[in-house]
Structures are given as C-alpha cells and as structure tokens.
Coordinates of C-alpha atoms in Angstrom, one line a residue:
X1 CA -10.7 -39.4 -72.0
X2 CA -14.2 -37.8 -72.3
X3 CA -15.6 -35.0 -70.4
X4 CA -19.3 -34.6 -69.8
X5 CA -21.9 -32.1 -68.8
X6 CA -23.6 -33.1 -65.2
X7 CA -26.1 -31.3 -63.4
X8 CA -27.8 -31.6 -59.7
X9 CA -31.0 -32.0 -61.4
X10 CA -29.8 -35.1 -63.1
X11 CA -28.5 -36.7 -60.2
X12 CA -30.5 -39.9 -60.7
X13 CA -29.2 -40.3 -64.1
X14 CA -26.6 -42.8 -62.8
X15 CA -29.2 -45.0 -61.0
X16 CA -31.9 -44.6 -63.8
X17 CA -30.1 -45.4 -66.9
X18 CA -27.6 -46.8 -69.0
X19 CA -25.3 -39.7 -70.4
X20 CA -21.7 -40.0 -71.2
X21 CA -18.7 -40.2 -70.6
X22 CA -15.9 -42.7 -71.7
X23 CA -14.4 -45.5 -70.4
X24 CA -11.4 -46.6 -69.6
X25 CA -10.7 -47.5 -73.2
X26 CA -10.9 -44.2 -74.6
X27 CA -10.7 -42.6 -71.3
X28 CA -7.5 -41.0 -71.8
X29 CA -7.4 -40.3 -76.0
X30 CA -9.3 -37.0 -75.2
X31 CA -8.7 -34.0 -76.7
X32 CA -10.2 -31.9 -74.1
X33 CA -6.9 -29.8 -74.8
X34 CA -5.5 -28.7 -71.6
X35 CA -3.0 -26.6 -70.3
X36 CA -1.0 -25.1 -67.0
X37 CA -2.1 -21.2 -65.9
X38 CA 0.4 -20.3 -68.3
X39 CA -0.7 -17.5 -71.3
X40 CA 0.5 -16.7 -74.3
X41 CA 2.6 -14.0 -72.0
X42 CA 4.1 -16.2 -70.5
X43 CA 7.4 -17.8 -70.3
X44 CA 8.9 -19.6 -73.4
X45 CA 8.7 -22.6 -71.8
X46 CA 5.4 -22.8 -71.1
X47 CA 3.1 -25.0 -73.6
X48 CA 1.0 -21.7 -74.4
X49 CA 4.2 -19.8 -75.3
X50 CA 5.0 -22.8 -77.7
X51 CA 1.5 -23.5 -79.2
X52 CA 0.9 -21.4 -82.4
X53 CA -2.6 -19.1 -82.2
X54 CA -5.6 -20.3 -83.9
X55 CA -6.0 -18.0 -86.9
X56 CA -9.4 -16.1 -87.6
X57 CA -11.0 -17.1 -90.2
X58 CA -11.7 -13.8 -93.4
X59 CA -14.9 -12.0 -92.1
X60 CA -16.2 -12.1 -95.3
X61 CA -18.3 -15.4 -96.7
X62 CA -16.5 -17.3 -99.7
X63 CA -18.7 -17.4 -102.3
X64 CA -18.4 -21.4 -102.7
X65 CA -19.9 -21.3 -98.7
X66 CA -22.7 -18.5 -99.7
X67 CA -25.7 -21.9 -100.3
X68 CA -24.8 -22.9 -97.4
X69 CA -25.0 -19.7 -95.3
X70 CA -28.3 -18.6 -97.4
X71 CA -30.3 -22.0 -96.5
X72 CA -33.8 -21.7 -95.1
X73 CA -34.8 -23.7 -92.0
X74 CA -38.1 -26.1 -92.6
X75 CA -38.8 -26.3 -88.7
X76 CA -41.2 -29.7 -87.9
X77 CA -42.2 -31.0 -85.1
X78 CA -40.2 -33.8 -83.5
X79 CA -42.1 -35.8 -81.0
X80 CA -41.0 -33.9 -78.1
X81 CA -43.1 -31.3 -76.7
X82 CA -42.7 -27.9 -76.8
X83 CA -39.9 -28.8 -79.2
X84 CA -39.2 -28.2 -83.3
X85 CA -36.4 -29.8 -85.3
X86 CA -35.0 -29.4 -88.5
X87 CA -31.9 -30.5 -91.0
X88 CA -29.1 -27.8 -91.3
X89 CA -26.2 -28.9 -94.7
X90 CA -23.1 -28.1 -93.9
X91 CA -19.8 -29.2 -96.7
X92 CA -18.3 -32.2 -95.5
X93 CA -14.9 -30.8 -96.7
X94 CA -14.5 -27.2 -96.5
X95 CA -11.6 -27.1 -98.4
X96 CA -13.3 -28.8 -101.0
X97 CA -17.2 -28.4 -101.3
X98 CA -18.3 -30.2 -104.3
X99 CA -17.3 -33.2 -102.1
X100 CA -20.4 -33.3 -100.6
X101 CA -22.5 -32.3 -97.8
X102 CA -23.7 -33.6 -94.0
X103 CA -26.9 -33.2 -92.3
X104 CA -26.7 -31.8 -89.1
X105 CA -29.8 -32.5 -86.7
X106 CA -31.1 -29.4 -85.3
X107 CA -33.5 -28.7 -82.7
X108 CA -35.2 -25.8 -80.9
X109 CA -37.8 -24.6 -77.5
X110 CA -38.8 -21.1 -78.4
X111 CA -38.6 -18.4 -76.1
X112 CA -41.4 -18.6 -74.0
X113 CA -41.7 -14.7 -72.8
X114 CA -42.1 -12.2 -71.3
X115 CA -39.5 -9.6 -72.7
X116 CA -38.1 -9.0 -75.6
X117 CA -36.2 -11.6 -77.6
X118 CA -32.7 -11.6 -77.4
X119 CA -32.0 -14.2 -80.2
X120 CA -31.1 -18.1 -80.1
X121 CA -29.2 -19.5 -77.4
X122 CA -26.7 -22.6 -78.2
X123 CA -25.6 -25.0 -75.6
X124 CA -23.3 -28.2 -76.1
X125 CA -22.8 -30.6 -73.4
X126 CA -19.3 -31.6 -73.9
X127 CA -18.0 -35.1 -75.1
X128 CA -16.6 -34.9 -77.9
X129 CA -19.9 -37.0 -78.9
X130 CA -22.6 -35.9 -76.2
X131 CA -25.9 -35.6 -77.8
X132 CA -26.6 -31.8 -77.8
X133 CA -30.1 -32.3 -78.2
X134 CA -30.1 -34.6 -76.2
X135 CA -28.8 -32.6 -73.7
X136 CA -31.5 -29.8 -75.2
X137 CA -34.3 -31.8 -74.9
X138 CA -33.8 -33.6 -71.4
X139 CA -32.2 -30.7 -69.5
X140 CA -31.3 -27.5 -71.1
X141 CA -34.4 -26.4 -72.8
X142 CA -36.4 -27.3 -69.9
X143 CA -34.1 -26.9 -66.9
X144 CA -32.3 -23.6 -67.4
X145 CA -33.6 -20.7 -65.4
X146 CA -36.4 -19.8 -66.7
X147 CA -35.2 -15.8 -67.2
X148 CA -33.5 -17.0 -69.8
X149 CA -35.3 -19.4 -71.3
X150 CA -38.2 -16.6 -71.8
X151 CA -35.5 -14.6 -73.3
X152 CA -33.7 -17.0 -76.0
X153 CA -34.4 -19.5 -78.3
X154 CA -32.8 -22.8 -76.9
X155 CA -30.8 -24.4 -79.8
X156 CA -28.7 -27.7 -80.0
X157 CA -27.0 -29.1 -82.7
X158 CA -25.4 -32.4 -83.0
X159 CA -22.1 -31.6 -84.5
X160 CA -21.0 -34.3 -87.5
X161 CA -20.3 -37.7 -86.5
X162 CA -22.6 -37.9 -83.4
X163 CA -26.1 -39.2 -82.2
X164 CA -28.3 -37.9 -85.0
X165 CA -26.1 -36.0 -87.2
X166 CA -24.5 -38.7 -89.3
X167 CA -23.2 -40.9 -86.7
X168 CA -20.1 -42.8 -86.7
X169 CA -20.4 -46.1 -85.5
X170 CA -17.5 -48.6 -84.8
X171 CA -18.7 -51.9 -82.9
X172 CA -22.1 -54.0 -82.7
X173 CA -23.7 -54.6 -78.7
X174 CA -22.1 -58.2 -78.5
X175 CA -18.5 -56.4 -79.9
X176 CA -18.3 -53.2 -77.7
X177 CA -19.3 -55.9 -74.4
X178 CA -16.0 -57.4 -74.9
X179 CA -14.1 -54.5 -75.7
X180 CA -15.3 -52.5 -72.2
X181 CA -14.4 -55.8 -70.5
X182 CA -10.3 -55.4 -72.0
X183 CA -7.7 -55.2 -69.4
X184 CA -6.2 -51.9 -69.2
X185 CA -3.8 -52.6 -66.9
X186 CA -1.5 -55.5 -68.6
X187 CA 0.5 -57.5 -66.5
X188 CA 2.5 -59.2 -69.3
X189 CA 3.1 -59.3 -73.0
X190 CA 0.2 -61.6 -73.9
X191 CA -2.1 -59.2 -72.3
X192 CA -0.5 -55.8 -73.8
X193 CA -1.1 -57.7 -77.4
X194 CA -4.7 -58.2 -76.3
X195 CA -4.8 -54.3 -75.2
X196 CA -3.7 -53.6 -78.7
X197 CA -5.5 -55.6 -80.6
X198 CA -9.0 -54.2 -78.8
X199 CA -7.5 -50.9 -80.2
X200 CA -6.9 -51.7 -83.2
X201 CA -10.3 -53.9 -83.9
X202 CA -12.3 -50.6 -82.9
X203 CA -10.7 -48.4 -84.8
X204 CA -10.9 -50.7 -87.9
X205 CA -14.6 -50.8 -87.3
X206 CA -15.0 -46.9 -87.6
X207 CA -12.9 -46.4 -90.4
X208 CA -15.0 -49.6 -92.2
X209 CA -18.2 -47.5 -91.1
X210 CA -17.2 -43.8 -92.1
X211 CA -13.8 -43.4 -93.6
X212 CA -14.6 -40.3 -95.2
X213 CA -16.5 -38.6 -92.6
X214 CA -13.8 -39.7 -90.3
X215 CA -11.6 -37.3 -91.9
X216 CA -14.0 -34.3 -90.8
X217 CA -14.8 -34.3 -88.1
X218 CA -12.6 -32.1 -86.0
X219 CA -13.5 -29.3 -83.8
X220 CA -12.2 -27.1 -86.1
X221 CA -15.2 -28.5 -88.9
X222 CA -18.2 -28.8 -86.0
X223 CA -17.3 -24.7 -85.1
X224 CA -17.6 -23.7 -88.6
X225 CA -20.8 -25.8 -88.7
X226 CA -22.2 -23.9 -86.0
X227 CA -21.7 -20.3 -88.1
X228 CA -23.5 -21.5 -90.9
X229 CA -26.1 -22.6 -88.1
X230 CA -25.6 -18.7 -86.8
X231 CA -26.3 -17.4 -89.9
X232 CA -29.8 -19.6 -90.4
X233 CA -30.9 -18.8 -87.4
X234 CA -31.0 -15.1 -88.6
X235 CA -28.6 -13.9 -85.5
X236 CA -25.8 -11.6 -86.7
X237 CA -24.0 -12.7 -83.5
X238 CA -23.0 -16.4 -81.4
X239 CA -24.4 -16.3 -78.1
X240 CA -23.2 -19.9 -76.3
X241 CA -23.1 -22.4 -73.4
X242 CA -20.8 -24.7 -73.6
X243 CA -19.6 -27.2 -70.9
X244 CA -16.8 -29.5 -70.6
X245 CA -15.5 -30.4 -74.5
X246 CA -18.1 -27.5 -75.5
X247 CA -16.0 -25.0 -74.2
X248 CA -12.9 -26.1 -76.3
X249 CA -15.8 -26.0 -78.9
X250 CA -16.9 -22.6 -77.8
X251 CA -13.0 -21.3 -77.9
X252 CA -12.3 -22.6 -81.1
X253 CA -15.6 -20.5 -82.7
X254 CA -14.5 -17.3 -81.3
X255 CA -10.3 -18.2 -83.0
X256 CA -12.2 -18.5 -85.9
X257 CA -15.1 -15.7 -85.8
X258 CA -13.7 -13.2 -82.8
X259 CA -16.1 -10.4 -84.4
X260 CA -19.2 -12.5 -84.4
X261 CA -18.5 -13.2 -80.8
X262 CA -21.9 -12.7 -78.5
X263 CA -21.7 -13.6 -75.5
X264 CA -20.1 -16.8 -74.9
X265 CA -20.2 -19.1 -71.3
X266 CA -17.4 -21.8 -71.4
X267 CA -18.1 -23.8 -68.2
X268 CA -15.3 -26.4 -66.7
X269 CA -13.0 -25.2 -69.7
X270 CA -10.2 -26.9 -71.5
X271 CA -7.0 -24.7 -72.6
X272 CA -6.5 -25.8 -76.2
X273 CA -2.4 -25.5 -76.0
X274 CA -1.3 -29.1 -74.3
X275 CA -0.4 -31.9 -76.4
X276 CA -2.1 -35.6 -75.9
X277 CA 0.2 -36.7 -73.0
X278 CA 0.4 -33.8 -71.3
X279 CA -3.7 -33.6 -71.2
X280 CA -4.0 -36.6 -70.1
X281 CA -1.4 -36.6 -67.3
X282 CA -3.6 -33.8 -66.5
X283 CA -6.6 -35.1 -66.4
X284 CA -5.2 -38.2 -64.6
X285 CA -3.6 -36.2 -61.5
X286 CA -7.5 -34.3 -61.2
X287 CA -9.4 -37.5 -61.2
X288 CA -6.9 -38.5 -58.1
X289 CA -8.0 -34.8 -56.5
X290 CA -12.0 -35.8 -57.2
X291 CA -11.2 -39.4 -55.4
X292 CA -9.3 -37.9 -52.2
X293 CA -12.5 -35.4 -52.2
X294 CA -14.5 -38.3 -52.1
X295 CA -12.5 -40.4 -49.9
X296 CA -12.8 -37.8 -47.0
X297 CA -16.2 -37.9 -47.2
X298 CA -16.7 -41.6 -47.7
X299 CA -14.4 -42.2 -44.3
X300 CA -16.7 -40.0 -42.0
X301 CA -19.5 -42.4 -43.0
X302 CA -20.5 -45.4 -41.0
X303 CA -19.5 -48.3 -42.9
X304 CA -17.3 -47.1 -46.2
X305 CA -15.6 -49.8 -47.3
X306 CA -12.5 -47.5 -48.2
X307 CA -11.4 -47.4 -44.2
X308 CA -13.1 -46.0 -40.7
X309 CA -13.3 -42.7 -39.6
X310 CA -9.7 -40.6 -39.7
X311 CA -8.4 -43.3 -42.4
X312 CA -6.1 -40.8 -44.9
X313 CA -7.1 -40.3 -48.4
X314 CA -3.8 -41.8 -49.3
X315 CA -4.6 -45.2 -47.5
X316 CA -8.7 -45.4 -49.2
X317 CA -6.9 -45.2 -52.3
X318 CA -4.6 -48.1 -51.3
X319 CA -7.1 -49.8 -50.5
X320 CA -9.5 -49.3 -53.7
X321 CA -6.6 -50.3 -56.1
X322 CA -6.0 -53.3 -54.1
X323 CA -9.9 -54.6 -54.8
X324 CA -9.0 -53.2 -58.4
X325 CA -6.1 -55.5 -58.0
X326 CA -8.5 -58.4 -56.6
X327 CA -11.1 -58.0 -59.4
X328 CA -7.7 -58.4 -62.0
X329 CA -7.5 -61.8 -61.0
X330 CA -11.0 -62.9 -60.2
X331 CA -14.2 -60.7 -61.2
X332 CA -17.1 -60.7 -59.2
X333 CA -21.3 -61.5 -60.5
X334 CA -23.3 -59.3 -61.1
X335 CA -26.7 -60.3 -62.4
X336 CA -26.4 -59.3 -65.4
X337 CA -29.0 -60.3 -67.8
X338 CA -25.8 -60.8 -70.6
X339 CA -23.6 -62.3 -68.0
X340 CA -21.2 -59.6 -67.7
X341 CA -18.5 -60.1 -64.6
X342 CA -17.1 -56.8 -63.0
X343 CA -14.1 -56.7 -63.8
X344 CA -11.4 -54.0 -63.0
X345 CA -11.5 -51.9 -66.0
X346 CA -15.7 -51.8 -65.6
X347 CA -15.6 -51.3 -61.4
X348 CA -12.4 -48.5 -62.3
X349 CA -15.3 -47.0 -65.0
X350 CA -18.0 -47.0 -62.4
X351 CA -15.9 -45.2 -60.3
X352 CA -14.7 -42.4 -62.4
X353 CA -18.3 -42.2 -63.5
X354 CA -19.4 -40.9 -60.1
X355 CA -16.3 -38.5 -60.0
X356 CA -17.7 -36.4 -62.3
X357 CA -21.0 -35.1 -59.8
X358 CA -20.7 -35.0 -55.8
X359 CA -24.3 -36.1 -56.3
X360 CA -23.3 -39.4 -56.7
X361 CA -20.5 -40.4 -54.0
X362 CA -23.3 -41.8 -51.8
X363 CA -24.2 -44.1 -54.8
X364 CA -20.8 -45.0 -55.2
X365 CA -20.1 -45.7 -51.6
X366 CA -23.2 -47.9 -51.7
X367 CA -21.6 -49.8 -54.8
X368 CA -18.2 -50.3 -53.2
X369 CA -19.9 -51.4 -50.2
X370 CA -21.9 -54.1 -52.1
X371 CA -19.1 -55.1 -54.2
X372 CA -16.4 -54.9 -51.8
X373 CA -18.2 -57.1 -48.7
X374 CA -21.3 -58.6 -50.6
X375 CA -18.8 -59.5 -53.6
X376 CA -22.0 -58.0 -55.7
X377 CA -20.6 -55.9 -57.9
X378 CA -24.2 -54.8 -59.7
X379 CA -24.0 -51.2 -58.3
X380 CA -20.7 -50.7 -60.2
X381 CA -21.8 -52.3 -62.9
X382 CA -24.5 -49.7 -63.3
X383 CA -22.3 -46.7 -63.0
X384 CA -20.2 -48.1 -65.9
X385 CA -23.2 -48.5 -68.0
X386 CA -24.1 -45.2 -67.3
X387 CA -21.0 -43.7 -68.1
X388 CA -20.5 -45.9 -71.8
X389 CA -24.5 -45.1 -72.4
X390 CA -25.3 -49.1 -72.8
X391 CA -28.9 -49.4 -72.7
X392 CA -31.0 -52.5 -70.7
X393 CA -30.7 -54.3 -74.1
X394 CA -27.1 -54.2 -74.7
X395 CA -27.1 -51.3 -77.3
X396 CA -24.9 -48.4 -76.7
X397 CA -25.4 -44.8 -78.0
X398 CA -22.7 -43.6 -80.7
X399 CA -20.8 -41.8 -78.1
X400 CA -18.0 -43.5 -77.1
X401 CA -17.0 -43.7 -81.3
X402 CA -17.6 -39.6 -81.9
X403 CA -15.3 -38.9 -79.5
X404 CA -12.1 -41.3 -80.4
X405 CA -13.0 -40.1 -84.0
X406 CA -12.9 -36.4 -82.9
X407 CA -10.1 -36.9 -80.1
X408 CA -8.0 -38.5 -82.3
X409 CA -8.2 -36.5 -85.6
X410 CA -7.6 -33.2 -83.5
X411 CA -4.4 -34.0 -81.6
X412 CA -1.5 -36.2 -82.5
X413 CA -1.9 -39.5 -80.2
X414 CA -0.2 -39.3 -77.2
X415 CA 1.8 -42.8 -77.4
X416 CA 2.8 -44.3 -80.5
X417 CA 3.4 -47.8 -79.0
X418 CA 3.6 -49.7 -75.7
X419 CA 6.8 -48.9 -75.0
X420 CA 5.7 -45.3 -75.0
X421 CA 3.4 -45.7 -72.2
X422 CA 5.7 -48.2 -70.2
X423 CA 8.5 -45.0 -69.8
X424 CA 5.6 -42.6 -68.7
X425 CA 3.9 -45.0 -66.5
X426 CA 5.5 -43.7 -63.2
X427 CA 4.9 -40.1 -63.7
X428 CA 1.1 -40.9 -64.7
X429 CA 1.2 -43.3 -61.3
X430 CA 2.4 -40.5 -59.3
X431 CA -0.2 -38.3 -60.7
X432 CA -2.3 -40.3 -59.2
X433 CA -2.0 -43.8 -57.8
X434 CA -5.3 -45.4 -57.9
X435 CA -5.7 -44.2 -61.6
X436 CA -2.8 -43.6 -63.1
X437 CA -1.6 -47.4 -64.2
X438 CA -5.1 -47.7 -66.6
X439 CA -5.3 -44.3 -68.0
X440 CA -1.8 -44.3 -69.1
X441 CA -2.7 -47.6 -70.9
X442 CA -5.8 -45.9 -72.2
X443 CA -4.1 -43.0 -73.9
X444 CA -2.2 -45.3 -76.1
X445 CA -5.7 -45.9 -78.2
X446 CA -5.1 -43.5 -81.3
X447 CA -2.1 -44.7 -82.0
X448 CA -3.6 -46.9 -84.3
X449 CA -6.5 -44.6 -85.6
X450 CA -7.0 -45.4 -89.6
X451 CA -6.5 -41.1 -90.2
X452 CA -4.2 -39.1 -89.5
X453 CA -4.7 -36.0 -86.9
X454 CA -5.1 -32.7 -88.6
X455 CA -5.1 -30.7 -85.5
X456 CA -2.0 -29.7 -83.1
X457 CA -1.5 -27.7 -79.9
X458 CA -2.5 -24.0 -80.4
X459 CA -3.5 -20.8 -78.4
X460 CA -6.4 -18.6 -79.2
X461 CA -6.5 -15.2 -78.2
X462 CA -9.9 -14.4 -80.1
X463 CA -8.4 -11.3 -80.5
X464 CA -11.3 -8.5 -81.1
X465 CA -14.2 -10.9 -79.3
X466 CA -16.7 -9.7 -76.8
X467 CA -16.4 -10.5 -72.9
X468 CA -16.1 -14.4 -72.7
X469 CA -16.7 -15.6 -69.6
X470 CA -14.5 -19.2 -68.3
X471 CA -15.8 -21.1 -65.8
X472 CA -13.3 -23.1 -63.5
X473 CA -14.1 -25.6 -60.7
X474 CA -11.5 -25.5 -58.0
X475 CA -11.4 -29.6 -57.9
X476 CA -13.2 -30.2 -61.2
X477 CA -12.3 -34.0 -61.9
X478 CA -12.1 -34.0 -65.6
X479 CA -11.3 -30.3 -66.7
X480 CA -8.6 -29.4 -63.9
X481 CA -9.2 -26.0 -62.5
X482 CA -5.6 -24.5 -64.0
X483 CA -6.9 -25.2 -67.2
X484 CA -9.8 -22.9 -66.9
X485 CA -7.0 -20.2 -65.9
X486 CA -4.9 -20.6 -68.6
X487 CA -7.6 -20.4 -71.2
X488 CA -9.4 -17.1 -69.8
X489 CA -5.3 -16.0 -69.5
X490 CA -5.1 -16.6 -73.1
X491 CA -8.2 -15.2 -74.5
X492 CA -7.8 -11.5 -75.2
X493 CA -11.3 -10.4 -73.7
X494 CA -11.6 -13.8 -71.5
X495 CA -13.4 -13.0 -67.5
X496 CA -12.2 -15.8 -65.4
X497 CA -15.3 -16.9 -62.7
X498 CA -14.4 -19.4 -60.1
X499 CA -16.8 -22.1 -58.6
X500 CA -15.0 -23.1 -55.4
X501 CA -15.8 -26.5 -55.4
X502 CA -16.1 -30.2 -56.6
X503 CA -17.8 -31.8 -59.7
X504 CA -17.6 -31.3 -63.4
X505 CA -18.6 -28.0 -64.6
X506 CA -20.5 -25.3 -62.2
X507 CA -23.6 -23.6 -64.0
X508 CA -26.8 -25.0 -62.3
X509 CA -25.4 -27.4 -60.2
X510 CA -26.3 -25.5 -57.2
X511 CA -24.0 -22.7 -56.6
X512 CA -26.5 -19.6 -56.5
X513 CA -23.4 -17.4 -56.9
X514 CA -22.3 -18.6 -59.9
X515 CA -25.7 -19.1 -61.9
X516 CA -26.8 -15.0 -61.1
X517 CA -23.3 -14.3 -62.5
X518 CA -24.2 -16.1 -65.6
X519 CA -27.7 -15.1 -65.8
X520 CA -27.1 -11.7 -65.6
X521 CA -24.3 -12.1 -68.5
X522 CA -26.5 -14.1 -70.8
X523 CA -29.7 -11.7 -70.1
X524 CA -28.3 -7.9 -69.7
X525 CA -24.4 -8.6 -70.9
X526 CA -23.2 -7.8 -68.4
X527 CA -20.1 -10.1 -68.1
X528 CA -18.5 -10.6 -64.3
X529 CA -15.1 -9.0 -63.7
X530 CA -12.1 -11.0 -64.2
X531 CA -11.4 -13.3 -61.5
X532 CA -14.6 -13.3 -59.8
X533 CA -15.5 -16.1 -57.4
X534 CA -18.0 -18.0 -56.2
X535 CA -18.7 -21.3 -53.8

C-alpha cells in the first residue's frame, strides 16, 4: 500500500479535491519497508538481524558520473509564484551510463530572510509516487514555519517515474474506473480470476508504457538522483524532510552517502528490513488501530452510524464490514457524473483515506452516515477519489502507477499466487478484522509485475552520518509506530522523537512539541536526544 504526507493545514483536501494515497488495489504492494523494534543488535531471529546492511556507496565520484555531478542549473520561472524550476539529468542506468539519461523536474522558493543562509532544504512527501513539488508548491514551500523557510532554499524533486519527471503511466480514465471498481474481496473462483486479471491488465499497461524506465526506478536509483541534485545545488551536505515513503527515501541516501549526511528529518518512518508480507501485515494490523481510534470517537457522537454511545470498537467494526458486506452484493448511487456505484472496494478506500488525518473522521462519520441510512454513498465516494487523485473529469494523476512500479521493483512481491494469500488470510483478518480480508487480496498485485525486483530486505546503519532524527506516531495508521523504533534502533547516529498520537506523520500537524524539536534541529542542529517525546 501507499503512504502519504497529510497535514492539519490541508485538512480540506479530502472535501476539495480529487493528494495520494492508494487504493485498495495497490494498497498492500507497498514497499514502505517495515519492521518490529528490533536492531541490527538484536536477536537472530529478528528480521533486522537477518536483513543484510545497505552498503555505502565510494566517497569519491566515478569519473563516468562526473557530467552529471558538474551540470549547471538554468533556473526559469514556472507559473507559480514566488517559485523557479528547472531540469536536473540523471543516467537512467547507473551501472551503465551511455544507456541514456532522465529528466528530473526540479523546483525551488528561495530563502526569504533574515539570517544567514543555511543552504537548500529537500522535502518529499512520501508515496512512492507523491508529487514532491507538488507537495513544494502547495504546502511545503509556503506552509513550513517560516524560521526555516527564511533560512533554506525549499527544494523538491520528483524522483523518476512520477508526476513531472518522466511519468509512468499504465491505464486511460475510462480503464483505471473499472479497475478501482475490482472486487478485492473474492468470494469464489470466477471472481479471484477477475482479481487477477485487473492485476495483470495494469501491469501490462505500464510495462507497454515504460519498460525500460520500469527497470529503474527503485529507491536505490531516486537517492542517488538526489546526490547529483546535492551536488547542483552547490551544498557539500544533504539536509532533508522526508515523510512517510520519504523517510525510507531519506534512509536509503544516508546507506549510501553516510558522510554527506546533513541533517536529516525522517517523519512517520519505515524500517527498511521487513519483507512484502510481513509489511503489509503490518500495515494491515495499524490501519485496524487508526479505525478503533476512530471508532471511539465516532460512538460518543450523536448519530454515528457505527453504534450509540459505549458501543466497543470491536462491535463498530462489525458493523462497518457488514455494510462492506452489503455494498458486495448491492452498491449504492452516487451521483456521479460517470455513473460510478459505491461499491465495497471504493467505500473500504474512502475509509482508509480518512485514516490517514484525525482531521477528517468528522467527514467520514458524515459519509457513513449518508451512505449507511440515506443509501448515498457520494461522501465516500469523494474520499476515494481523493485518495486515487481522480480529478472532476475522470483523469487521475500518475500516482497510483509510480508507486506499484517502485513498490514492486524494490521488494520481492509478497504472494506469488492466490493460494498464497488464501493460507495468510486469517493471520491478516486477525490483524485486523474490518481490513484484513481486502488488503491481503491487495498484496497479491506484483506478482505479476512485467520486471523483476532488484531490491531485498536490508538494514542501514549509515554508519559515520550526522544526528538523524525519526519521527514515530504512537497510532500512526500507515507507518506503525514500531517501525519508527526499529529504524532510529538501526541507524548508527539515529534520535528517536515520539508524537504521542494519531494520524500519518507528526511535523506540522499541530503538535507544538514536536515542530520546535524539529525546528531547532533544521535551524541550529541541534538534534533532540534519543527517545524524546512529544503529544
């Protein structure tokens, strides 16, 4: 599944438009690597103890990369304001760089003062496929405090294969309609051959569209990207925000380059040392914590539709799979413009969607009330939109094909066939019980990529790198708060901070603990000590 980067300030983002996130398609392929609060200490065991250790990369530059590292940004303006951007080449094989080059979009806000300049500041939402400059342009270069902003150039790059930077693309509108609307929970044979066939027909359509750049585009490619980026720039050091699949981008930077290691924020981390299955399990049993979170809030409100006052969290979640179970058989109307039903895998999206930020239960309860006693079901509808980015017209950004092209080329898939995921369906219902049945379905989607993964499990200790500080959220839905232990555990210099509380990610979403912590790392570096926390 994908991760993504939410904020308070973006709140209305569900309700406005159709920012990321997966469905229930690709919900579970992620390769938001993941881990227990093991080390690389720790017992033999343990997945970390297993995992080989991401190798630095020489210090020195290979003289076949030295065009590359000597290119001279042409900055132009973009059509935002306040806002340059320019075109950074990066090899599309490193092993091999007379194969070509990509074209990585790049785009700037410069600092805006007072104080001295402390270089250029790169964030990445998460994904893999979030637009980083979208995410610049929208939020980041506009929204962060504004000590830091005066302080640092804001910088976003789209890594390879996503929104502006060569973009994979796998389905039309009218195509990807149909594969959202896919039954992920197959009740007999004819529908597990329909599941597999949807997987198979979208990964045929990316490896039609880019079966050359789908063989580069693993994390391991977009981090080296971003030190060629470094050295453009003119800084002699990374400093980075990452959130969600940015931190496992983040990580993987500082395994490779530990000695040009600034200072590094990796916010609702991912632990890098987890195979496919045992991520997604993972992420399955903290999307059940984010519901029960938000199924003791919905019950103390007049009217949720999940059970009255003093109903247990167990019992709303009975009660939201059984109208999962009810939209199975018969979807509900919607209004939409394209005649789209909500169905169960679309109302199951909607509601992960609104996992993600606390910001958003209200909307959800206001959707499940509509749906579930109005039989509209145009609220959900919305979320789900939101969360696949389909726009009013019935395009969708490239998002949802970046990250099964990333996800899959960076771990082996987690199930090789239906069979696979029939034997681990009850440990992924116990994990959780309103979930579990659809994202065990979902992880079965790079089975039938057309290239092979070139990543596997593997630790990095970044051994020789600057304070990094990890961000955990105690009941973070999509990066599950022991993974944010395990990876500060397993980085040599890593500073554990912990947001006590719900919702993706923690930096500026309203905790004023944790955004001094971070401001004062990113503006004196001055890191937190290890195991701070914060609520």
């Amino acid at each position: 599944m994908y991760t993504r980067r939410t904020h308070r300030r973006s709140r209305t983002m569900f309700r406005a438009r159709s920012r990321t996130g997966a469905t229930f398609l690709a919900l579970a392929a992620l390769v938001v690597s993941a881990c227990s609060s093991g080390s690389s200490t720790s017992s033999a065991s343990s997945p970390a103890a297993q995992a080989a250790e991401l190798a630095a990369l020489p210090e020195a530059t290979p003289s076949a990369l030295a065009p590359y590292y000597g290119q001279k940004l042409r900055w132009r303006s973009c059509g935002v304001p306040g806002f340059e951007c320019t075109t950074l080449r990066a090899p599309l094989d490193y092993a091999r760089t007379d194969a070509g080059d990509v074209r990585l979009a790049v785009a700037r806000k410069k600092a805006t003062g007072p104080g001295k300049r402390l270089g250029s500041l790169l964030v990445n939402p998460g994904g893999p496929g979030g637009s980083a400059i979208g995410y610049l342009q929208s939020y980041a270069g506009i929204g962060y405090p504004a000590q830091v902003r005066a302080r640092y150039d804001m910088v976003a790059v789209d890594p390879r294969g996503v929104a502006r930077s060569e973009p994979v693309e796998c389905l039309d509108g009218r195509k990807m309609d149909a594969y959202t609307l896919t039954d992920v929970t197959p009740d007999d044979q004819r529908e597990v051959d329909g599941l597999v066939d949807a997987y198979k027909g979208f990964a045929e359509g990316c490896g039609a569209d880019a079966p050359e750049l789908l063989r580069h585009v693993s994390t391991v490619d977009a981090a080296r990207d971003m030190d060629i980026l470094r050295a453009a720039l003119g800084d002699r050091k990374l400093t980075y925000v990452g959130a969600s699949y940015g931190t496992f981008l983040g990580a993987t930077y500082a395994g490779l380059y530990p000695k040009r290691v600034g200072r590094l924020v990796l916010d609702g981390a991912m632990d890098p040392t987890l195979p496919a299955r045992r991520l997604n399990l993972e992420q399955t049993a903290g999307f059940e914590t984010a519901f029960k979170a938000f199924a003791k809030d919905c019950v103390r409100q007049a009217g949720c539709p999940l059970g009255g006052r003093g109903t247990r969290p167990e019992q709303a979640g009975r009660n939201l799979k059984a109208f999962f179970d009810k939209l199975d058989a018969k979807p509900l109307p919607t209004g939409d413009a394209d005649g789209r039903r909500l169905t169960e895998s679309l109302a199951a999206t909607g509601v992960i969607a609104a996992m993600y930020d606390e910001a958003a239960w209200q909307q959800l309860r206001e959707a499940l009330t509509a749906a579930m006693k109005k039989n509209d079901g145009a609220g959900l509808l919305v979320l789900s939109d939101g969360y696949y980015e389909r726009e009013a017209d019935g395009r969708y950004s490239n998002l949802m094909y970046a990250n099964a092209a990333v996800n899959c080329l960076d771990l082996p898939p987690a199930f090789g066939t239906p069979e696979d995921v029939r034997k681990s369906l009850p440990t992924f219902e116990k994990a959780s019980p309103v979930f579990g049945e659809a994202l065990a379905w979902a992880a079965l989607n790079c089975a039938y990529w057309p290239v092979a993964a070139t990543g596997e499990p593997h630790r990095i200790e970044a051994r020789g790198a600057a304070p990094i500080v990890v961000v955990g959220t105690t009941r973070d839905p999509a990066t599950p708060y022991r993974w944010a232990q395990s990876l500060s555990r397993q980085l040599s210099s890593g500073r554990l901070l912990t947001y006590d509380g719900d919702g993706h990610t923690a930096y500026g979403r309203g905790s004023e603990c944790i955004d001094r912590t971070i401001n004062t790392y990113l503006v004196r570096g001055t890191p937190p000590t290890d195991g701070k926390r914060c609520s």
